[in-house]
Coordinates of C-alpha atoms and ligand atoms in Angstrom, one line a residue:
X1 CA 105.0 97.2 129.9
X2 CA 104.1 99.1 126.6
X3 CA 102.5 97.1 123.9
X4 CA 103.5 98.8 120.6
X5 CA 100.5 97.4 118.8
X6 CA 98.2 99.5 121.0
X7 CA 97.3 103.1 120.4
X8 CA 98.9 105.9 122.6
X9 CA 96.8 107.9 125.0
X10 CA 96.9 110.8 122.6
X11 CA 95.6 108.7 119.7
X12 CA 92.9 107.2 122.0
X13 CA 91.7 110.7 123.0
X14 CA 91.6 111.7 119.4
X15 CA 89.5 108.6 118.6
X16 CA 86.9 109.5 121.2
X17 CA 86.9 113.2 120.4
X18 CA 86.0 112.3 116.8
X19 CA 83.5 109.7 117.9
X20 CA 81.7 112.2 120.1
X21 CA 80.9 114.4 117.1
X22 CA 78.0 112.1 115.9
X23 CA 75.4 110.1 117.9
X24 CA 75.6 107.1 115.5
X25 CA 78.3 105.8 113.2
X26 CA 78.2 104.8 109.5
X27 CA 76.4 101.6 110.5
X28 CA 73.7 103.4 112.5
X29 CA 75.2 102.2 115.8
X30 CA 76.2 104.2 118.8
X31 CA 80.0 104.6 118.6
X32 CA 80.3 104.0 122.4
X33 CA 78.3 100.8 122.4
X34 CA 78.1 99.3 118.9
X35 CA 76.4 96.1 120.1
X36 CA 73.0 97.2 121.7
X37 CA 72.2 93.7 123.0
X38 CA 75.6 93.3 124.6
X39 CA 75.0 96.7 126.3
X40 CA 71.6 95.5 127.5
X41 CA 73.0 92.3 129.1
X42 CA 75.8 94.3 130.8
X43 CA 73.4 96.9 132.1
X44 CA 70.9 94.3 133.3
X45 CA 73.8 92.4 135.2
X46 CA 74.7 95.7 136.8
X47 CA 71.2 96.9 137.7
X48 CA 70.8 93.9 140.2
X49 CA 73.5 95.4 142.4
X50 CA 72.3 99.0 142.5
X51 CA 71.0 100.3 145.9
X52 CA 67.8 102.2 145.6
X53 CA 68.9 104.9 148.1
X54 CA 72.5 105.1 146.9
X55 CA 74.7 107.5 144.9
X56 CA 76.2 106.2 141.6
X57 CA 79.2 107.5 139.7
X58 CA 79.4 106.1 136.1
X59 CA 82.9 106.8 134.8
X60 CA 83.6 107.0 131.1
X61 CA 79.9 107.7 130.6
X62 CA 80.1 108.5 126.8
X63 CA 76.7 109.6 125.4
X64 CA 75.1 108.9 128.7
X65 CA 72.5 106.4 127.7
X66 CA 73.7 103.7 130.0
X67 CA 74.2 106.1 132.8
X68 CA 70.6 107.3 132.3
X69 CA 69.3 103.7 132.4
X70 CA 71.3 102.9 135.6
X71 CA 70.2 106.1 137.2
X72 CA 66.6 104.8 137.3
X73 CA 67.7 102.3 140.0
X74 CA 69.4 104.7 142.4
X75 CA 68.8 108.0 144.2
X76 CA 71.4 110.2 142.6
X77 CA 73.7 109.7 139.6
X78 CA 76.8 111.4 138.3
X79 CA 78.4 110.6 134.9
X80 CA 82.0 111.5 134.1
X81 CA 83.8 111.5 130.8
X82 CA 87.1 113.1 129.7
X83 CA 85.7 114.2 126.3
X84 CA 83.7 117.5 126.8
X85 CA 81.6 116.8 123.7
X86 CA 80.4 113.5 125.2
X87 CA 79.5 115.4 128.4
X88 CA 77.5 117.9 126.4
X89 CA 75.7 115.1 124.4
X90 CA 75.0 113.2 127.6
X91 CA 73.4 116.4 129.2
X92 CA 71.2 116.8 126.2
X93 CA 70.2 113.1 126.2
X94 CA 69.4 113.3 130.0
X95 CA 67.2 116.4 129.4
X96 CA 65.4 114.6 126.5
X97 CA 64.9 111.5 128.7
X98 CA 63.8 113.6 131.7
X99 CA 66.6 112.0 133.8
X100 CA 68.1 113.6 136.9
X101 CA 71.8 112.9 136.1
X102 CA 74.6 115.3 136.5
X103 CA 77.2 114.9 133.7
X104 CA 80.7 116.4 134.2
X105 CA 84.1 116.3 132.7
X106 CA 86.5 114.0 134.6
X107 CA 89.3 111.6 133.8
X108 CA 89.5 108.1 135.4
X109 CA 93.3 108.7 135.5
X110 CA 92.8 111.5 138.1
X111 CA 89.7 111.5 140.2
X112 CA 90.9 113.9 142.9
X113 CA 88.8 116.8 141.4
X114 CA 85.7 114.5 141.3
X115 CA 86.3 113.5 145.0
X116 CA 86.7 117.1 146.0
X117 CA 83.6 118.3 144.3
X118 CA 81.3 115.3 144.6
X119 CA 82.7 113.2 147.4
X120 CA 82.5 109.4 147.3
X121 CA 79.8 107.1 145.8
X122 CA 77.9 104.0 147.1
X123 CA 78.5 102.4 143.7
X124 CA 80.9 103.2 140.9
X125 CA 80.4 101.7 137.4
X126 CA 82.7 101.5 134.4
X127 CA 81.7 100.0 131.1
X128 CA 84.6 99.7 128.6
X129 CA 86.4 102.7 130.0
X130 CA 89.6 101.2 131.4
X131 CA 90.3 99.3 128.1
X132 CA 91.0 102.8 126.6
X133 CA 94.0 103.5 128.7
X134 CA 96.8 102.0 126.5
X135 CA 98.9 100.3 129.2
X136 CA 98.4 98.1 132.3
X137 CA 100.3 100.8 134.3
X138 CA 97.5 103.3 133.4
X139 CA 94.8 100.7 134.1
X140 CA 96.3 100.0 137.5
X141 CA 96.4 103.7 138.3
X142 CA 92.8 104.0 137.2
X143 CA 91.7 101.1 139.4
X144 CA 93.3 102.9 142.4
X145 CA 91.7 106.2 141.4
X146 CA 88.3 104.4 141.3
X147 CA 88.9 102.9 144.7
X148 CA 89.4 106.4 146.1
X149 CA 85.9 107.5 145.1
X150 CA 84.0 104.4 146.4
X151 CA 82.8 104.6 150.0
X152 CA 84.1 101.8 152.4
X153 CA 81.6 98.9 151.9
X154 CA 80.4 100.4 148.6
X155 CA 80.6 98.6 145.3
X156 CA 82.5 98.9 142.1
X157 CA 80.8 97.2 139.1
X158 CA 83.1 96.7 136.1
X159 CA 82.5 95.4 132.6
X160 CA 85.7 96.1 130.6
X161 CA 87.4 93.4 128.5
X162 CA 88.9 90.2 129.7
X163 CA 91.8 88.8 127.7
X164 CA 90.9 85.1 128.6
X165 CA 87.4 85.5 127.2
X166 CA 88.6 87.2 124.0
X167 CA 91.2 84.5 123.5
X168 CA 88.7 81.7 124.2
X169 CA 86.2 83.1 121.7
X170 CA 88.9 83.7 119.1
X171 CA 90.1 80.1 119.5
X172 CA 86.6 78.6 119.0
X173 CA 85.9 80.9 116.1
X174 CA 89.2 79.8 114.4
X175 CA 88.3 76.1 115.0
X176 CA 85.0 76.7 113.2
X177 CA 86.6 78.6 110.3
X178 CA 85.4 82.1 111.4
X179 CA 88.8 83.8 112.1
X180 CA 89.8 85.4 115.3
X181 CA 88.1 88.5 116.7
X182 CA 89.6 91.9 115.8
X183 CA 90.7 94.1 118.7
X184 CA 90.7 97.8 117.8
X185 CA 94.1 99.4 118.5
X186 CA 92.6 101.8 121.2
X187 CA 91.6 98.8 123.4
X188 CA 93.8 96.9 125.8
X189 CA 92.2 93.9 127.5
X190 CA 92.7 93.0 131.2
X191 CA 94.5 89.9 132.4
X192 CA 92.4 88.5 135.1
X193 CA 95.2 87.2 137.3
X194 CA 97.1 90.5 137.4
X195 CA 93.8 92.3 137.8
X196 CA 92.8 90.2 140.8
X197 CA 96.2 90.6 142.5
X198 CA 96.1 94.4 142.0
X199 CA 92.5 95.1 143.1
X200 CA 92.9 92.9 146.2
X201 CA 94.5 95.8 148.1
X202 CA 91.3 97.8 147.9
X203 CA 88.5 95.5 146.9
X204 CA 87.0 92.0 147.6
X205 CA 85.6 90.4 144.5
X206 CA 82.2 89.2 145.6
X207 CA 80.5 88.0 142.3
X208 CA 80.9 87.8 138.6
X209 CA 77.9 88.4 136.2
X210 CA 78.7 86.0 133.4
X211 CA 77.8 86.9 129.9
X212 CA 79.6 84.0 128.1
X213 CA 76.3 82.6 126.7
X214 CA 75.5 85.8 124.9
X215 CA 79.0 86.2 123.5
X216 CA 79.1 82.6 122.3
X217 CA 75.7 82.8 120.5
X218 CA 76.3 86.3 119.1
X219 CA 80.0 85.9 118.1
X220 CA 79.9 82.3 117.0
X221 CA 76.4 81.0 116.3
X222 CA 75.2 84.1 114.5
X223 CA 78.2 84.4 112.0
X224 CA 77.9 80.6 111.3
X225 CA 74.2 81.0 110.6
X226 CA 74.4 84.2 108.5
X227 CA 77.5 83.2 106.4
X228 CA 78.3 84.2 103.8
X229 CA 76.5 87.4 104.8
X230 CA 78.3 89.5 107.5
X231 CA 76.9 89.2 111.1
X232 CA 74.8 92.1 112.4
X233 CA 74.8 93.5 115.9
X234 CA 71.0 93.9 115.7
X235 CA 70.3 90.4 114.5
X236 CA 67.4 88.4 116.0
X237 CA 69.9 85.8 117.3
X238 CA 71.5 88.5 119.4
X239 CA 68.1 89.7 120.6
X240 CA 67.0 86.2 121.8
X241 CA 70.5 85.5 123.2
X242 CA 70.2 88.7 125.3
X243 CA 66.7 87.7 126.4
X244 CA 68.0 84.3 127.6
X245 CA 71.0 85.8 129.3
X246 CA 68.9 88.4 131.1
X247 CA 66.8 85.5 132.4
X248 CA 69.8 83.9 134.0
X249 CA 70.2 81.1 131.4
X250 CA 73.9 80.5 131.1
X251 CA 74.7 82.0 134.5
X252 CA 78.1 80.9 135.6
X253 CA 78.7 79.0 132.3
X254 CA 81.0 79.7 129.3
X255 CA 83.4 81.8 131.3
X256 CA 86.1 80.9 128.8
X257 CA 84.3 82.9 126.2
X258 CA 83.2 85.8 128.5
X259 CA 85.2 88.9 127.7
X260 CA 82.6 91.3 129.0
X261 CA 81.6 89.7 132.3
X262 CA 80.7 92.1 135.1
X263 CA 83.0 91.9 138.0
X264 CA 81.4 92.9 141.3
X265 CA 83.8 94.3 143.9
X266 CA 83.2 95.5 147.5
X267 CA 85.4 98.3 148.8
X268 CA 87.4 97.3 151.8
Ligands
LIG1 C1 83.4 102.4 124.7 S1 82.9 103.9 125.3 C2 81.7 103.4 126.6 C3 80.8 104.5 127.0 C4 79.8 104.1 128.1 N1 80.5 103.6 129.3 C5 78.9 103.1 127.5 O1 79.0 101.9 127.8 O2 78.0 103.5 126.7 C6 84.3 104.4 126.3 C7 84.2 105.8 127.0 O3 85.3 105.9 127.9 C8 85.6 107.3 127.8 N2 87.0 107.4 128.3 C9 88.1 106.9 127.7 N3 89.2 107.3 128.5 C10 88.7 108.0 129.6 C11 89.3 108.6 130.7 N4 90.7 108.6 130.8 N5 88.6 109.2 131.6 C12 87.2 109.2 131.4 N6 86.6 108.7 130.4 C13 87.3 108.0 129.4 C14 85.5 107.6 126.3 O4 85.4 109.0 126.1 C15 84.2 106.9 126.0 O5 83.1 107.7 126.3

């Protein structure tokens, strides 16, 4: 089904091509990960699952900073992005950070060239990549493509965007007079039930890293506290919320507000 309020694939590609031109946006934030503390809790939740001797493919690697961080926990890492300027920026960032990561052009919609050149990985990660595919048909195809590059018994760690968490947060924000969250047109969230049905052919879901506490505190408590000033991604409340989340406080709680939770899947 096509949702007319969502951007087309061409518009999405134009958006990311433009974003890749500058390392930070007008607010001084990375365009690929505007909330640095959300990024931190996602990466921390993923790191727990990375095998020290394994190979990692990070797909939709953007400027490469997350890939570089995750690479410290595995033996060999490859990052793939469909925007050549991001691949170039990620290579430069890896060189600066002295990280042994191979960044290459590749699309999550067609991973046959990646499979031919680099084989399969012990772990594949995606962070907010599949939400940039415009339709559920494209997302389903991408999930199948990802399955084709995970070794049997290997893991797929995914933090994308869950519709139920987004709706839950929007509802509580509205009840408290904050207004619903704004979803940018190039994003399409995943419906958990349809997702589970689809991935069950290739994957067993073995765990969920829950980030609901962080999202509740940063998206509800902080704006209530700072009003009438606008909330800030780098606010101290976000920092301490990330600290608590990384220490396992809130683990398994607030799933109804958790749009970024990490789904851990084992390849059948
Ligand atoms: C929100 S950014 C996240 C980047 C990175 N994962 C991170 O968390 O910092 C989304 C990334 O997905 C990439 N992307 C979007 N569609 C893609 C596709 N079809 N194949 C590969 N990468 C894609 C974009 O170029 C962008 O770098």
